[in-house]
Amino acid sequence: MGQSADRDAKWTSAWYGNKRWVYALLPLEGLFRVVAYLRRAFIVLWRQVNVGVPVIVVGNISVGGTGKTPLIIALVNRLQARGLKVGVISRGYGSAAPQYPYVVSESSSAREAGDEPLSIWRATGCAVCIDADRVAAARILKSAGCDVLLSDDGLQHYRLGRTLEIAVIDAERGFGNGHCLPVGPLREPRARLLSVDFVVVNQTSLEGDTTFPRHYYNMRLEPKHWFRVKDLSRLPLEHLSQGSHVHAVAGIGNPDRFFATLSKLGLVSECHIYRDHHTFTRDNFQFRQSLPVVMTSKDAVKCQSFAEPEWLALEVDAVLEKRFWPKFEHELDTLFPYE
């Protein structure tokens, strides 16, 4: 584990392990809350921009991965099934594009586009535009003829006006100690969830929880198939037999969820953890023991150029509880009524 991953792990352990030393930062949390509130109020009242097409924001209120990318892919597929031209807006964390806004294309590399935007483009074929200024990206996609836009991780980017808001929660991690930064992992207080249209809870079961409000919906990430990192060719889940020992590499927000999925597939993993959006090199794969290498599809886009033929990535589907889609379709009907 690298130094940056060690730092991330220290803070994560404090926030989710209820370490007492973080409470010395309570005055800073108070300042953070005040600044966040004033910033939101000012932008919404005076700076928010309506780009002229429906915008669906998919984000979270906590630091770290919650499963947004598979959900965005599922939403894009649903919208495309209605015959809509969909565009996805991304900040492109870690990208180094030649210019911004940057539209992802077949020639884009993970270095130029970033891991999540490239993963979304490969999975859906929809238009994906990257810019820290999400309004600029939205305008590019609108000019390209998109009927509806999805904003990846844009819940706190209030300058971009939005039609619907979807917040994603990792049920395993929850809200940690419940505090905002820097004392806890929250970007905004939990009360923010009262104002969004949908709250999607990423967990292992689709069983309803009666303690959840009505606008909470369960989601499960279900293994779909393997694919070779080198050439993207698909392989069935049975390609690796139960009991196989593997090197499991993860540079995502919650690597433990990936490792748990591998365990459910019957694999025995030697786990290698890197910080979210880590830029992989061939040196990261110099392992002492010769075992199959597996990773997430998000990490695979950064390793394709130097991958060995036997390296595999796991593709997952976001499976939502049945009552989510009728509600989502109802919202779409108000935006795009069928002829």
CSV table of C-alpha atoms in Angstrom, one decimal:
chain,number,residue,atom,x,y,z
A,1,MET,CA,0.0,0.0,0.0
A,2,GLY,CA,1.4,3.4,-1.0
A,3,GLN,CA,1.8,6.5,1.2
A,4,SER,CA,-1.3,8.2,-0.2
A,5,ALA,CA,-3.3,5.0,0.4
A,6,ASP,CA,-1.9,4.9,3.9
A,7,ARG,CA,-3.1,8.5,4.5
A,8,ASP,CA,-6.5,7.7,3.1
A,9,ALA,CA,-6.7,4.6,5.3
A,10,LYS,CA,-5.8,6.6,8.4
A,11,TRP,CA,-8.7,9.0,7.9
A,12,THR,CA,-11.1,6.3,6.9
A,13,SER,CA,-10.2,4.3,10.0
A,14,ALA,CA,-10.8,7.4,12.1
A,15,TRP,CA,-14.1,8.3,10.5
A,16,TYR,CA,-15.6,4.8,10.4
A,17,GLY,CA,-13.9,3.4,13.4
A,18,ASN,CA,-15.0,6.3,15.7
A,19,LYS,CA,-11.4,7.3,16.7
A,20,ARG,CA,-11.5,9.9,19.4
A,21,TRP,CA,-8.6,12.1,18.1
A,22,VAL,CA,-10.7,13.5,15.2
A,23,TYR,CA,-13.0,15.3,17.7
A,24,ALA,CA,-10.2,17.8,18.3
A,25,LEU,CA,-11.2,19.1,14.9
A,26,LEU,CA,-14.8,19.9,15.9
A,27,PRO,CA,-14.2,23.7,15.5
A,28,LEU,CA,-13.2,23.1,11.9
A,29,GLU,CA,-16.3,21.1,11.3
A,30,GLY,CA,-18.4,23.9,12.5
A,31,LEU,CA,-16.7,26.3,10.1
A,32,PHE,CA,-17.0,23.8,7.3
A,33,ARG,CA,-20.8,23.5,7.9
A,34,VAL,CA,-21.3,27.3,7.9
A,35,VAL,CA,-19.2,27.8,4.7
A,36,ALA,CA,-21.0,24.9,2.9
A,37,TYR,CA,-24.4,26.2,3.8
A,38,LEU,CA,-23.6,29.8,2.8
A,39,ARG,CA,-22.0,28.6,-0.4
A,40,ARG,CA,-25.0,26.5,-1.4
A,41,ALA,CA,-27.5,29.3,-0.6
A,42,PHE,CA,-25.5,31.9,-2.6
A,43,ILE,CA,-25.0,29.6,-5.7
A,44,VAL,CA,-28.6,28.4,-5.8
A,45,LEU,CA,-30.0,31.9,-5.5
A,46,TRP,CA,-27.6,33.8,-7.7
A,47,ARG,CA,-25.3,31.6,-9.7
A,48,GLN,CA,-27.2,28.4,-10.7
A,49,VAL,CA,-27.6,27.8,-14.4
A,50,ASN,CA,-30.4,26.0,-16.2
A,51,VAL,CA,-28.9,24.5,-19.4
A,52,GLY,CA,-32.2,23.9,-21.1
A,53,VAL,CA,-32.4,20.1,-20.9
A,54,PRO,CA,-33.3,17.8,-18.0
A,55,VAL,CA,-30.3,17.1,-15.7
A,56,ILE,CA,-30.3,14.1,-13.3
A,57,VAL,CA,-27.6,14.4,-10.7
A,58,VAL,CA,-26.2,11.2,-9.2
A,59,GLY,CA,-23.9,11.8,-6.2
A,60,ASN,CA,-23.4,11.2,-2.5
A,61,ILE,CA,-22.9,13.1,0.7
A,62,SER,CA,-19.9,11.2,1.9
A,63,VAL,CA,-16.3,10.9,0.8
A,64,GLY,CA,-15.3,7.7,-1.0
A,65,GLY,CA,-17.0,5.2,-3.3
A,66,THR,CA,-20.6,4.3,-2.9
A,67,GLY,CA,-21.4,2.5,-6.2
A,68,LYS,CA,-22.4,5.5,-8.3
A,69,THR,CA,-20.8,4.3,-11.6
A,70,PRO,CA,-22.7,1.0,-11.9
A,71,LEU,CA,-25.9,2.9,-11.1
A,72,ILE,CA,-25.2,5.6,-13.7
A,73,ILE,CA,-24.7,2.8,-16.3
A,74,ALA,CA,-28.0,1.3,-15.3
A,75,LEU,CA,-29.7,4.6,-15.6
A,76,VAL,CA,-28.2,5.4,-19.0
A,77,ASN,CA,-29.3,2.0,-20.3
A,78,ARG,CA,-32.9,2.7,-19.1
A,79,LEU,CA,-33.0,6.1,-20.7
A,80,GLN,CA,-31.5,4.8,-23.9
A,81,ALA,CA,-34.3,2.1,-23.9
A,82,ARG,CA,-36.8,5.0,-24.1
A,83,GLY,CA,-35.0,6.2,-27.3
A,84,LEU,CA,-33.4,9.1,-25.6
A,85,LYS,CA,-29.9,10.4,-26.5
A,86,VAL,CA,-28.1,10.5,-23.1
A,87,GLY,CA,-25.1,12.5,-22.1
A,88,VAL,CA,-23.0,12.0,-19.0
A,89,ILE,CA,-21.1,14.9,-17.3
A,90,SER,CA,-18.1,14.1,-15.2
A,91,ARG,CA,-15.5,16.1,-13.4
A,92,GLY,CA,-12.9,13.6,-14.6
A,93,TYR,CA,-11.0,13.2,-11.4
A,94,GLY,CA,-7.4,12.4,-12.2
A,95,SER,CA,-7.8,13.0,-15.9
A,96,ALA,CA,-5.1,14.9,-18.0
A,97,ALA,CA,-7.0,15.8,-21.1
A,98,PRO,CA,-5.4,18.0,-23.8
A,99,GLN,CA,-8.2,20.5,-23.3
A,100,TYR,CA,-11.5,21.0,-21.4
A,101,PRO,CA,-14.3,20.4,-21.9
A,102,TYR,CA,-13.1,17.0,-23.2
A,103,VAL,CA,-15.4,14.6,-25.0
A,104,VAL,CA,-14.5,10.9,-24.5
A,105,SER,CA,-14.0,9.0,-27.8
A,106,GLU,CA,-12.7,5.7,-29.0
A,107,SER,CA,-9.2,7.0,-29.1
A,108,SER,CA,-9.3,8.3,-25.5
A,109,SER,CA,-7.0,6.8,-22.9
A,110,ALA,CA,-7.6,6.4,-19.2
A,111,ARG,CA,-5.0,9.1,-18.6
A,112,GLU,CA,-6.8,11.6,-20.8
A,113,ALA,CA,-10.4,10.7,-19.7
A,114,GLY,CA,-10.1,9.4,-16.2
A,115,ASP,CA,-11.2,5.9,-15.1
A,116,GLU,CA,-14.9,6.4,-14.4
A,117,PRO,CA,-15.8,8.4,-17.5
A,118,LEU,CA,-14.0,5.9,-19.8
A,119,SER,CA,-15.7,3.0,-18.0
A,120,ILE,CA,-19.1,4.6,-18.5
A,121,TRP,CA,-18.4,5.3,-22.2
A,122,ARG,CA,-17.3,1.8,-22.8
A,123,ALA,CA,-20.3,0.3,-21.1
A,124,THR,CA,-22.9,2.4,-22.7
A,125,GLY,CA,-21.6,4.2,-25.8
A,126,CYS,CA,-23.3,7.4,-24.7
A,127,ALA,CA,-21.7,10.8,-25.0
A,128,VAL,CA,-19.4,11.6,-22.0
A,129,CYS,CA,-18.0,15.1,-21.5
A,130,ILE,CA,-15.4,16.0,-18.8
A,131,ASP,CA,-14.9,19.3,-17.2
A,132,ALA,CA,-14.5,20.6,-13.6
A,133,ASP,CA,-17.0,23.2,-14.8
A,134,ARG,CA,-20.0,21.0,-15.2
A,135,VAL,CA,-22.1,23.7,-16.8
A,136,ALA,CA,-19.5,24.0,-19.6
A,137,ALA,CA,-19.7,20.2,-20.1
A,138,ALA,CA,-23.5,20.3,-20.0
A,139,ARG,CA,-23.6,22.9,-22.8
A,140,ILE,CA,-21.3,20.8,-25.0
A,141,LEU,CA,-23.6,17.8,-24.6
A,142,LYS,CA,-26.7,19.8,-25.2
A,143,SER,CA,-25.1,21.2,-28.4
A,144,ALA,CA,-24.4,17.6,-29.4
A,145,GLY,CA,-28.2,16.9,-29.3
A,146,CYS,CA,-28.5,15.1,-26.0
A,147,ASP,CA,-32.1,14.9,-24.7
A,148,VAL,CA,-31.1,14.3,-21.0
A,149,LEU,CA,-27.9,14.6,-19.0
A,150,LEU,CA,-26.6,12.6,-16.1
A,151,SER,CA,-24.1,14.4,-13.8
A,152,ASP,CA,-21.7,12.0,-12.2
A,153,ASP,CA,-20.9,12.9,-8.5
A,154,GLY,CA,-22.4,16.4,-8.9
A,155,LEU,CA,-24.6,16.7,-5.9
A,156,GLN,CA,-22.6,19.5,-4.4
A,157,HIS,CA,-21.9,21.2,-7.7
A,158,TYR,CA,-24.8,23.6,-7.2
A,159,ARG,CA,-24.0,25.9,-10.2
A,160,LEU,CA,-25.5,23.3,-12.5
A,161,GLY,CA,-29.3,23.3,-12.2
A,162,ARG,CA,-30.9,19.9,-11.8
A,163,THR,CA,-34.2,18.3,-12.5
A,164,LEU,CA,-33.8,15.2,-10.3
A,165,GLU,CA,-31.3,14.3,-7.6
A,166,ILE,CA,-30.2,10.8,-6.7
A,167,ALA,CA,-28.0,10.2,-3.7
A,168,VAL,CA,-26.2,6.9,-3.2
A,169,ILE,CA,-25.3,5.4,0.2
A,170,ASP,CA,-22.9,2.6,1.0
A,171,ALA,CA,-24.9,0.5,3.5
A,172,GLU,CA,-21.8,-1.2,4.8
A,173,ARG,CA,-20.0,2.0,5.7
A,174,GLY,CA,-23.1,4.2,6.3
A,175,PHE,CA,-22.3,7.7,7.5
A,176,GLY,CA,-19.3,6.8,9.7
A,177,ASN,CA,-19.3,8.8,12.9
A,178,GLY,CA,-22.0,11.0,11.4
A,179,HIS,CA,-19.9,14.2,11.3
A,180,CYS,CA,-19.0,16.4,8.4
A,181,LEU,CA,-15.4,17.0,7.2
A,182,PRO,CA,-12.8,17.0,8.7
A,183,VAL,CA,-14.2,15.2,11.8
A,184,GLY,CA,-16.2,12.7,9.7
A,185,PRO,CA,-16.7,11.6,6.1
A,186,LEU,CA,-19.7,13.7,5.2
A,187,ARG,CA,-19.6,16.5,2.6
A,188,GLU,CA,-23.0,17.7,3.8
A,189,PRO,CA,-25.2,16.9,6.9
A,190,ARG,CA,-27.5,13.9,6.7
A,191,ALA,CA,-30.4,16.2,6.6
A,192,ARG,CA,-29.5,16.9,2.9
A,193,LEU,CA,-31.0,13.5,2.0
A,194,LEU,CA,-34.4,14.9,2.9
A,195,SER,CA,-34.3,17.1,-0.1
A,196,VAL,CA,-33.2,14.7,-2.8
A,197,ASP,CA,-35.7,12.7,-5.0
A,198,PHE,CA,-34.2,9.3,-4.6
A,199,VAL,CA,-31.8,7.7,-2.1
A,200,VAL,CA,-30.2,4.5,-3.3
A,201,VAL,CA,-28.7,2.2,-0.7
A,202,ASN,CA,-26.0,0.0,-2.0
A,203,GLN,CA,-26.1,-3.2,0.0
A,204,THR,CA,-25.9,-7.0,-0.2
A,205,SER,CA,-29.7,-7.6,-0.1
A,206,LEU,CA,-32.6,-6.1,-2.0
A,207,GLU,CA,-35.0,-6.8,0.9
A,208,GLY,CA,-36.8,-3.6,2.0
A,209,ASP,CA,-35.9,-2.0,5.3
A,210,THR,CA,-39.0,-0.6,7.0
A,211,THR,CA,-36.9,2.0,8.8
A,212,PHE,CA,-36.1,3.7,5.6
A,213,PRO,CA,-38.2,6.6,4.3
A,214,ARG,CA,-40.2,5.9,1.2
A,215,HIS,CA,-37.7,7.6,-1.2
A,216,TYR,CA,-35.0,5.1,-0.2
A,217,TYR,CA,-34.4,2.2,-2.5
A,218,ASN,CA,-32.1,-0.8,-2.2
A,219,MET,CA,-29.5,-1.7,-4.8
A,220,ARG,CA,-27.2,-4.7,-5.1
A,221,LEU,CA,-24.0,-4.9,-7.3
A,222,GLU,CA,-24.3,-8.3,-9.0
A,223,PRO,CA,-21.3,-10.0,-10.8
A,224,LYS,CA,-22.1,-10.2,-14.5
A,225,HIS,CA,-19.0,-11.7,-16.2
A,226,TRP,CA,-15.2,-11.5,-16.4
A,227,PHE,CA,-13.4,-9.8,-19.3
A,228,ARG,CA,-9.8,-9.8,-20.3
A,229,VAL,CA,-8.2,-6.5,-19.5
A,230,LYS,CA,-6.0,-6.7,-22.6
A,231,ASP,CA,-8.6,-7.1,-25.3
A,232,LEU,CA,-12.0,-6.8,-23.4
A,233,SER,CA,-13.1,-10.3,-24.5
A,234,ARG,CA,-15.7,-11.7,-22.2
A,235,LEU,CA,-15.5,-14.8,-20.1
A,236,PRO,CA,-18.1,-16.5,-17.9
A,237,LEU,CA,-17.9,-16.2,-14.1
A,238,GLU,CA,-17.0,-20.0,-14.1
A,239,HIS,CA,-13.7,-19.2,-15.9
A,240,LEU,CA,-12.1,-19.0,-12.4
A,241,SER,CA,-13.2,-22.0,-10.4
A,242,GLN,CA,-14.1,-21.9,-6.8
A,243,GLY,CA,-11.1,-22.1,-4.5
A,244,SER,CA,-8.8,-20.4,-7.0
A,245,HIS,CA,-6.2,-18.2,-5.4
A,246,VAL,CA,-5.8,-14.7,-7.1
A,247,HIS,CA,-4.1,-11.4,-6.7
A,248,ALA,CA,-7.0,-9.0,-6.2
A,249,VAL,CA,-6.0,-5.4,-7.1
A,250,ALA,CA,-8.3,-2.4,-6.2
A,251,GLY,CA,-7.9,1.3,-6.5
A,252,ILE,CA,-11.5,2.3,-5.7
A,253,GLY,CA,-13.3,4.0,-2.9
A,254,ASN,CA,-14.4,0.9,-1.0
A,255,PRO,CA,-12.1,-2.0,-2.0
A,256,ASP,CA,-13.5,-4.2,0.7
A,257,ARG,CA,-16.8,-4.5,-1.2
A,258,PHE,CA,-14.9,-5.8,-4.2
A,259,PHE,CA,-12.9,-8.3,-2.1
A,260,ALA,CA,-16.2,-9.5,-0.5
A,261,THR,CA,-17.7,-10.1,-4.0
A,262,LEU,CA,-14.7,-12.2,-4.9
A,263,SER,CA,-15.1,-14.2,-1.8
A,264,LYS,CA,-18.7,-14.9,-2.6
A,265,LEU,CA,-17.5,-16.1,-6.0
A,266,GLY,CA,-15.4,-18.7,-4.1
A,267,LEU,CA,-12.1,-17.0,-4.8
A,268,VAL,CA,-9.3,-16.8,-2.3
A,269,SER,CA,-7.7,-13.3,-2.6
A,270,GLU,CA,-4.4,-11.8,-1.8
A,271,CYS,CA,-5.5,-8.2,-1.6
A,272,HIS,CA,-3.6,-5.2,-2.9
A,273,ILE,CA,-5.2,-1.9,-2.0
A,274,TYR,CA,-4.4,1.5,-3.7
A,275,ARG,CA,-6.1,4.8,-3.2
A,276,ASP,CA,-9.2,5.7,-5.3
A,277,HIS,CA,-8.3,6.7,-8.9
A,278,HIS,CA,-4.7,5.4,-8.4
A,279,THR,CA,-2.7,5.6,-11.6
A,280,PHE,CA,-1.4,2.1,-12.1
A,281,THR,CA,2.0,1.2,-13.6
A,282,ARG,CA,3.5,-2.2,-14.5
A,283,ASP,CA,5.5,-2.0,-11.3
A,284,ASN,CA,2.4,-2.3,-9.2
A,285,PHE,CA,2.0,-5.9,-10.5
A,286,GLN,CA,5.4,-7.2,-9.5
A,287,PHE,CA,4.1,-9.9,-7.1
A,288,ARG,CA,6.3,-12.6,-5.5
A,289,GLN,CA,3.7,-15.3,-6.0
A,290,SER,CA,2.5,-16.2,-9.5
A,291,LEU,CA,-1.3,-16.1,-9.4
A,292,PRO,CA,-4.1,-14.9,-11.6
A,293,VAL,CA,-4.6,-11.1,-11.4
A,294,VAL,CA,-8.2,-9.8,-11.1
A,295,MET,CA,-9.4,-6.2,-10.7
A,296,THR,CA,-12.5,-4.0,-11.1
A,297,SER,CA,-13.6,-2.8,-14.5
A,298,LYS,CA,-12.9,0.8,-13.3
A,299,ASP,CA,-9.3,-0.1,-12.7
A,300,ALA,CA,-9.0,-2.2,-15.9
A,301,VAL,CA,-9.2,0.9,-18.1
A,302,LYS,CA,-6.0,2.2,-16.6
A,303,CYS,CA,-4.1,-1.1,-17.1
A,304,GLN,CA,-5.1,-2.2,-20.6
A,305,SER,CA,-1.9,-0.8,-22.3
A,306,PHE,CA,0.4,-3.0,-20.2
A,307,ALA,CA,-1.9,-5.9,-19.1
A,308,GLU,CA,-0.9,-9.5,-19.5
A,309,PRO,CA,-3.2,-11.6,-21.5
A,310,GLU,CA,-4.5,-13.6,-18.5
A,311,TRP,CA,-5.4,-10.5,-16.3
A,312,LEU,CA,-9.1,-10.3,-15.7
A,313,ALA,CA,-11.6,-7.6,-14.7
A,314,LEU,CA,-15.0,-8.2,-13.1
A,315,GLU,CA,-18.0,-6.6,-14.7
A,316,VAL,CA,-21.0,-5.9,-12.3
A,317,ASP,CA,-24.6,-4.9,-12.8
A,318,ALA,CA,-26.5,-2.5,-10.5
A,319,VAL,CA,-29.7,-4.4,-9.6
A,320,LEU,CA,-32.3,-2.2,-8.0
A,321,GLU,CA,-35.4,-3.3,-6.0
A,322,LYS,CA,-38.5,-3.6,-8.1
A,323,ARG,CA,-40.3,-0.5,-6.8
A,324,PHE,CA,-37.5,1.8,-7.9
A,325,TRP,CA,-38.1,1.6,-11.7
A,326,PRO,CA,-41.8,2.4,-11.7
A,327,LYS,CA,-41.1,5.5,-9.6
A,328,PHE,CA,-38.2,6.5,-11.9
A,329,GLU,CA,-40.3,5.9,-15.0
A,330,HIS,CA,-43.1,8.1,-13.5
A,331,GLU,CA,-40.6,10.9,-13.2
A,332,LEU,CA,-39.4,10.4,-16.8
A,333,ASP,CA,-43.0,10.5,-18.0
A,334,THR,CA,-43.4,14.0,-16.7
A,335,LEU,CA,-40.2,15.0,-18.6
A,336,PHE,CA,-40.6,12.9,-21.7
A,337,PRO,CA,-44.3,11.9,-22.2
A,338,TYR,CA,-44.7,9.2,-24.8
A,339,GLU,CA,-46.4,10.3,-28.0
